């Protein structure tokens, strides 16, 4: 009660974490990530290491990036001037290889983002971490000695034979393996 000089406790009702997300942007190098209030992440700018998570066709050995921009901008640049909604991809480890399998059917709701110089990190409402871009020094959370192989092209068509993806150009967001029980709440790509 303000008149009596006492402070009333704030509403102690807890809201689900995903409803607490406010719009946020993160930029470093020449790319930007934008976390929208609807828990989606949009990316734009330079994509020379795959840090936007905009998949490209691995068969062409560095061909045109798939630009999912609804304005119809022609693909072919390493990046996007217009924001593109990112998608998370499935993967599996097979011996010393990581196979990128294609887009997940259900996309996560994100609560935090961070754009690094040549990679990007995302955190979802369940505390899972996702990364795209350069993994040359393990900055995406994967052993840089593993071979990364794409099994689909940038538009989801299954390839006859998997194609090796360079460690410094992993151009899709992959869930980073974490020890059991670990949940991430905030991230910084540095």
Tab-separated table of C-alpha atoms in Angstrom:
chain	number	residue	atom	x	y	z
A	1	UNK	CA	0.000	0.000	0.000
A	2	UNK	CA	1.677	3.180	-1.185
A	3	UNK	CA	-0.253	5.429	1.273
A	4	UNK	CA	0.908	3.374	4.283
A	5	UNK	CA	4.494	3.203	3.024
A	6	UNK	CA	4.498	-0.558	2.577
A	7	UNK	CA	5.366	-2.297	-0.631
A	8	UNK	CA	3.042	-4.963	-1.893
A	9	UNK	CA	4.659	-8.094	-3.376
A	10	UNK	CA	4.608	-8.335	-7.128
A	11	UNK	CA	2.380	-10.887	-8.780
A	12	UNK	CA	4.238	-14.124	-8.064
A	13	UNK	CA	2.595	-16.026	-10.911
A	14	UNK	CA	5.283	-17.654	-13.014
A	15	UNK	CA	4.920	-17.526	-16.761
A	16	UNK	CA	6.270	-20.168	-19.129
A	17	UNK	CA	9.772	-19.203	-20.225
A	18	UNK	CA	8.836	-18.860	-23.895
A	19	UNK	CA	6.210	-16.207	-23.096
A	20	UNK	CA	8.846	-14.047	-21.435
A	21	UNK	CA	10.897	-13.592	-24.613
A	22	UNK	CA	11.250	-10.052	-25.829
A	23	UNK	CA	12.557	-9.083	-29.238
A	24	UNK	CA	16.364	-9.231	-29.302
A	25	UNK	CA	19.080	-8.830	-31.890
A	26	UNK	CA	22.684	-9.975	-31.880
A	27	UNK	CA	25.352	-9.015	-34.383
A	28	UNK	CA	29.052	-9.668	-34.895
A	29	UNK	CA	31.192	-9.815	-37.967
A	30	UNK	CA	28.837	-9.046	-40.823
A	31	UNK	CA	25.671	-10.918	-39.873
A	32	UNK	CA	22.717	-10.361	-37.567
A	33	UNK	CA	20.325	-12.661	-35.734
A	34	UNK	CA	16.909	-11.431	-34.623
A	35	UNK	CA	14.859	-13.249	-31.985
A	36	UNK	CA	11.220	-12.315	-32.398
A	37	UNK	CA	8.600	-12.309	-29.649
A	38	UNK	CA	7.025	-15.387	-31.299
A	39	UNK	CA	10.237	-17.333	-30.468
A	40	UNK	CA	11.410	-17.604	-34.084
A	41	UNK	CA	14.895	-16.558	-35.183
A	42	UNK	CA	15.587	-14.643	-38.370
A	43	UNK	CA	19.026	-14.090	-39.868
A	44	UNK	CA	20.520	-11.744	-42.434
A	45	UNK	CA	23.891	-10.507	-43.617
A	46	UNK	CA	27.060	-12.298	-44.687
A	47	UNK	CA	26.976	-16.103	-44.698
A	48	UNK	CA	30.517	-16.960	-45.798
A	49	UNK	CA	30.914	-19.613	-43.070
A	50	UNK	CA	27.269	-20.699	-42.992
A	51	UNK	CA	26.656	-18.639	-39.846
A	52	UNK	CA	23.158	-17.642	-40.997
A	53	UNK	CA	22.083	-21.264	-41.111
A	54	UNK	CA	20.741	-20.753	-44.642
A	55	UNK	CA	21.401	-24.076	-46.300
A	56	UNK	CA	23.033	-24.283	-49.708
A	57	UNK	CA	23.314	-27.059	-52.229
A	58	UNK	CA	26.452	-29.051	-51.253
A	59	UNK	CA	26.590	-30.822	-54.630
A	60	UNK	CA	27.639	-27.644	-56.414
A	61	UNK	CA	30.620	-27.255	-54.080
A	62	UNK	CA	29.650	-23.813	-52.881
A	63	UNK	CA	26.778	-23.013	-55.176
A	64	UNK	CA	23.901	-20.669	-54.616
A	65	UNK	CA	22.484	-20.318	-51.157
A	66	UNK	CA	18.851	-21.157	-50.761
A	67	UNK	CA	17.162	-17.845	-50.105
A	68	UNK	CA	13.818	-18.480	-48.459
A	69	UNK	CA	13.057	-14.794	-48.495
A	70	UNK	CA	9.355	-14.300	-49.302
A	71	UNK	CA	10.170	-11.215	-51.388
A	72	UNK	CA	11.573	-13.547	-54.048
A	73	UNK	CA	15.125	-12.203	-54.013
A	74	UNK	CA	17.273	-14.189	-56.406
A	75	UNK	CA	19.565	-16.670	-54.623
A	76	UNK	CA	23.246	-16.692	-55.404
A	77	UNK	CA	24.878	-14.446	-52.836
A	78	UNK	CA	26.529	-15.753	-49.713
A	79	UNK	CA	23.905	-14.346	-47.430
A	80	UNK	CA	20.726	-12.371	-47.451
A	81	UNK	CA	19.845	-8.685	-47.327
A	82	UNK	CA	16.363	-9.599	-46.113
A	83	UNK	CA	15.713	-11.558	-42.909
A	84	UNK	CA	15.313	-15.295	-43.450
A	85	UNK	CA	13.697	-17.530	-40.819
A	86	UNK	CA	16.155	-20.182	-39.733
A	87	UNK	CA	15.355	-23.880	-39.476
A	88	UNK	CA	16.982	-26.547	-37.335
A	89	UNK	CA	18.237	-29.726	-39.034
A	90	UNK	CA	18.410	-33.307	-37.782
A	91	UNK	CA	21.703	-35.173	-37.634
A	92	UNK	CA	23.144	-38.456	-36.466
A	93	UNK	CA	26.636	-39.657	-35.694
A	94	UNK	CA	27.827	-42.672	-37.629
A	95	UNK	CA	31.323	-43.600	-36.440
A	96	UNK	CA	33.625	-40.683	-37.260
A	97	UNK	CA	30.997	-38.946	-39.371
A	98	UNK	CA	28.104	-36.642	-38.640
A	99	UNK	CA	25.332	-36.984	-41.207
A	100	UNK	CA	23.033	-33.986	-41.709
A	101	UNK	CA	19.632	-35.534	-42.442
A	102	UNK	CA	17.322	-32.618	-43.288
A	103	UNK	CA	15.017	-30.149	-41.576
A	104	UNK	CA	13.276	-31.172	-38.379
A	105	UNK	CA	9.535	-31.531	-38.798
A	106	UNK	CA	8.899	-29.493	-35.633
A	107	UNK	CA	10.963	-26.378	-35.063
A	108	UNK	CA	11.974	-25.308	-31.522
A	109	UNK	CA	10.850	-22.135	-29.752
A	110	UNK	CA	13.962	-20.062	-29.080
A	111	UNK	CA	14.708	-17.928	-26.017
A	112	UNK	CA	18.265	-16.671	-26.654
A	113	UNK	CA	20.614	-15.967	-29.563
A	114	UNK	CA	24.205	-14.915	-30.121
A	115	UNK	CA	26.030	-14.040	-33.337
A	116	UNK	CA	29.766	-14.737	-33.296
A	117	UNK	CA	32.307	-13.675	-35.911
A	118	UNK	CA	31.896	-16.830	-38.002
A	119	UNK	CA	29.247	-18.880	-36.175
A	120	UNK	CA	25.877	-18.431	-34.471
A	121	UNK	CA	24.331	-19.981	-31.360
A	122	UNK	CA	20.676	-20.393	-30.340
A	123	UNK	CA	19.003	-21.663	-27.162
A	124	UNK	CA	15.485	-23.115	-27.130
A	125	UNK	CA	12.903	-23.118	-24.333
A	126	UNK	CA	13.972	-26.649	-23.292
A	127	UNK	CA	17.589	-25.540	-22.722
A	128	UNK	CA	18.969	-27.121	-25.896
A	129	UNK	CA	21.808	-25.420	-27.762
A	130	UNK	CA	22.017	-25.099	-31.568
A	131	UNK	CA	24.903	-23.903	-33.720
A	132	UNK	CA	25.705	-23.046	-37.346
A	133	UNK	CA	28.801	-21.709	-39.099
A	134	UNK	CA	32.467	-22.493	-38.632
A	135	UNK	CA	33.474	-25.447	-36.476
A	136	UNK	CA	37.150	-25.231	-37.432
A	137	UNK	CA	38.177	-24.946	-33.759
A	138	UNK	CA	35.166	-26.774	-32.293
A	139	UNK	CA	33.246	-23.554	-31.615
A	140	UNK	CA	29.987	-25.243	-32.659
A	141	UNK	CA	30.456	-27.943	-30.019
A	142	UNK	CA	31.421	-30.754	-32.404
A	143	UNK	CA	34.809	-32.460	-32.600
A	144	UNK	CA	36.529	-30.761	-35.568
A	145	UNK	CA	38.163	-34.106	-36.451
A	146	UNK	CA	34.787	-35.611	-37.381
A	147	UNK	CA	33.700	-35.598	-41.016
A	148	UNK	CA	30.461	-33.717	-41.672
A	149	UNK	CA	28.299	-35.086	-44.509
A	150	UNK	CA	25.118	-33.682	-46.029
A	151	UNK	CA	22.554	-36.265	-47.117
A	152	UNK	CA	20.121	-33.755	-48.647
A	153	UNK	CA	20.606	-30.671	-50.771
A	154	UNK	CA	19.613	-27.204	-49.594
A	155	UNK	CA	15.958	-27.740	-50.491
A	156	UNK	CA	15.477	-31.160	-48.876
A	157	UNK	CA	16.081	-33.440	-51.855
A	158	UNK	CA	17.899	-36.631	-50.835
A	159	UNK	CA	21.304	-36.954	-52.475
A	160	UNK	CA	22.356	-40.201	-54.132
A	161	UNK	CA	25.627	-40.046	-52.206
A	162	UNK	CA	26.384	-37.907	-49.121
A	163	UNK	CA	28.614	-34.889	-49.751
A	164	UNK	CA	31.368	-33.774	-47.347
A	165	UNK	CA	30.780	-30.344	-45.812
A	166	UNK	CA	33.861	-28.298	-44.789
A	167	UNK	CA	34.259	-27.880	-40.997
A	168	UNK	CA	34.465	-24.103	-41.470
A	169	UNK	CA	31.185	-23.912	-43.406
A	170	UNK	CA	28.393	-25.859	-41.658
A	171	UNK	CA	25.488	-23.898	-43.078
A	172	UNK	CA	22.564	-25.317	-41.101
A	173	UNK	CA	21.654	-25.168	-37.410
A	174	UNK	CA	22.357	-28.440	-35.597
A	175	UNK	CA	21.586	-29.336	-31.999
A	176	UNK	CA	24.837	-29.419	-30.030
A	177	UNK	CA	25.368	-32.628	-28.024
A	178	UNK	CA	25.288	-31.910	-24.277
A	179	UNK	CA	25.793	-34.095	-21.195
A	180	UNK	CA	22.561	-35.550	-19.790
A	181	UNK	CA	20.654	-33.132	-17.580
A	182	UNK	CA	22.464	-29.996	-18.799
A	183	UNK	CA	20.159	-27.137	-19.803
A	184	UNK	CA	21.417	-23.913	-21.313
A	185	UNK	CA	19.622	-20.664	-20.404
A	186	UNK	CA	21.846	-18.026	-22.014
A	187	UNK	CA	24.538	-18.036	-24.672
A	188	UNK	CA	27.400	-15.871	-25.959
A	189	UNK	CA	29.213	-16.727	-29.184
A	190	UNK	CA	32.103	-14.315	-28.631
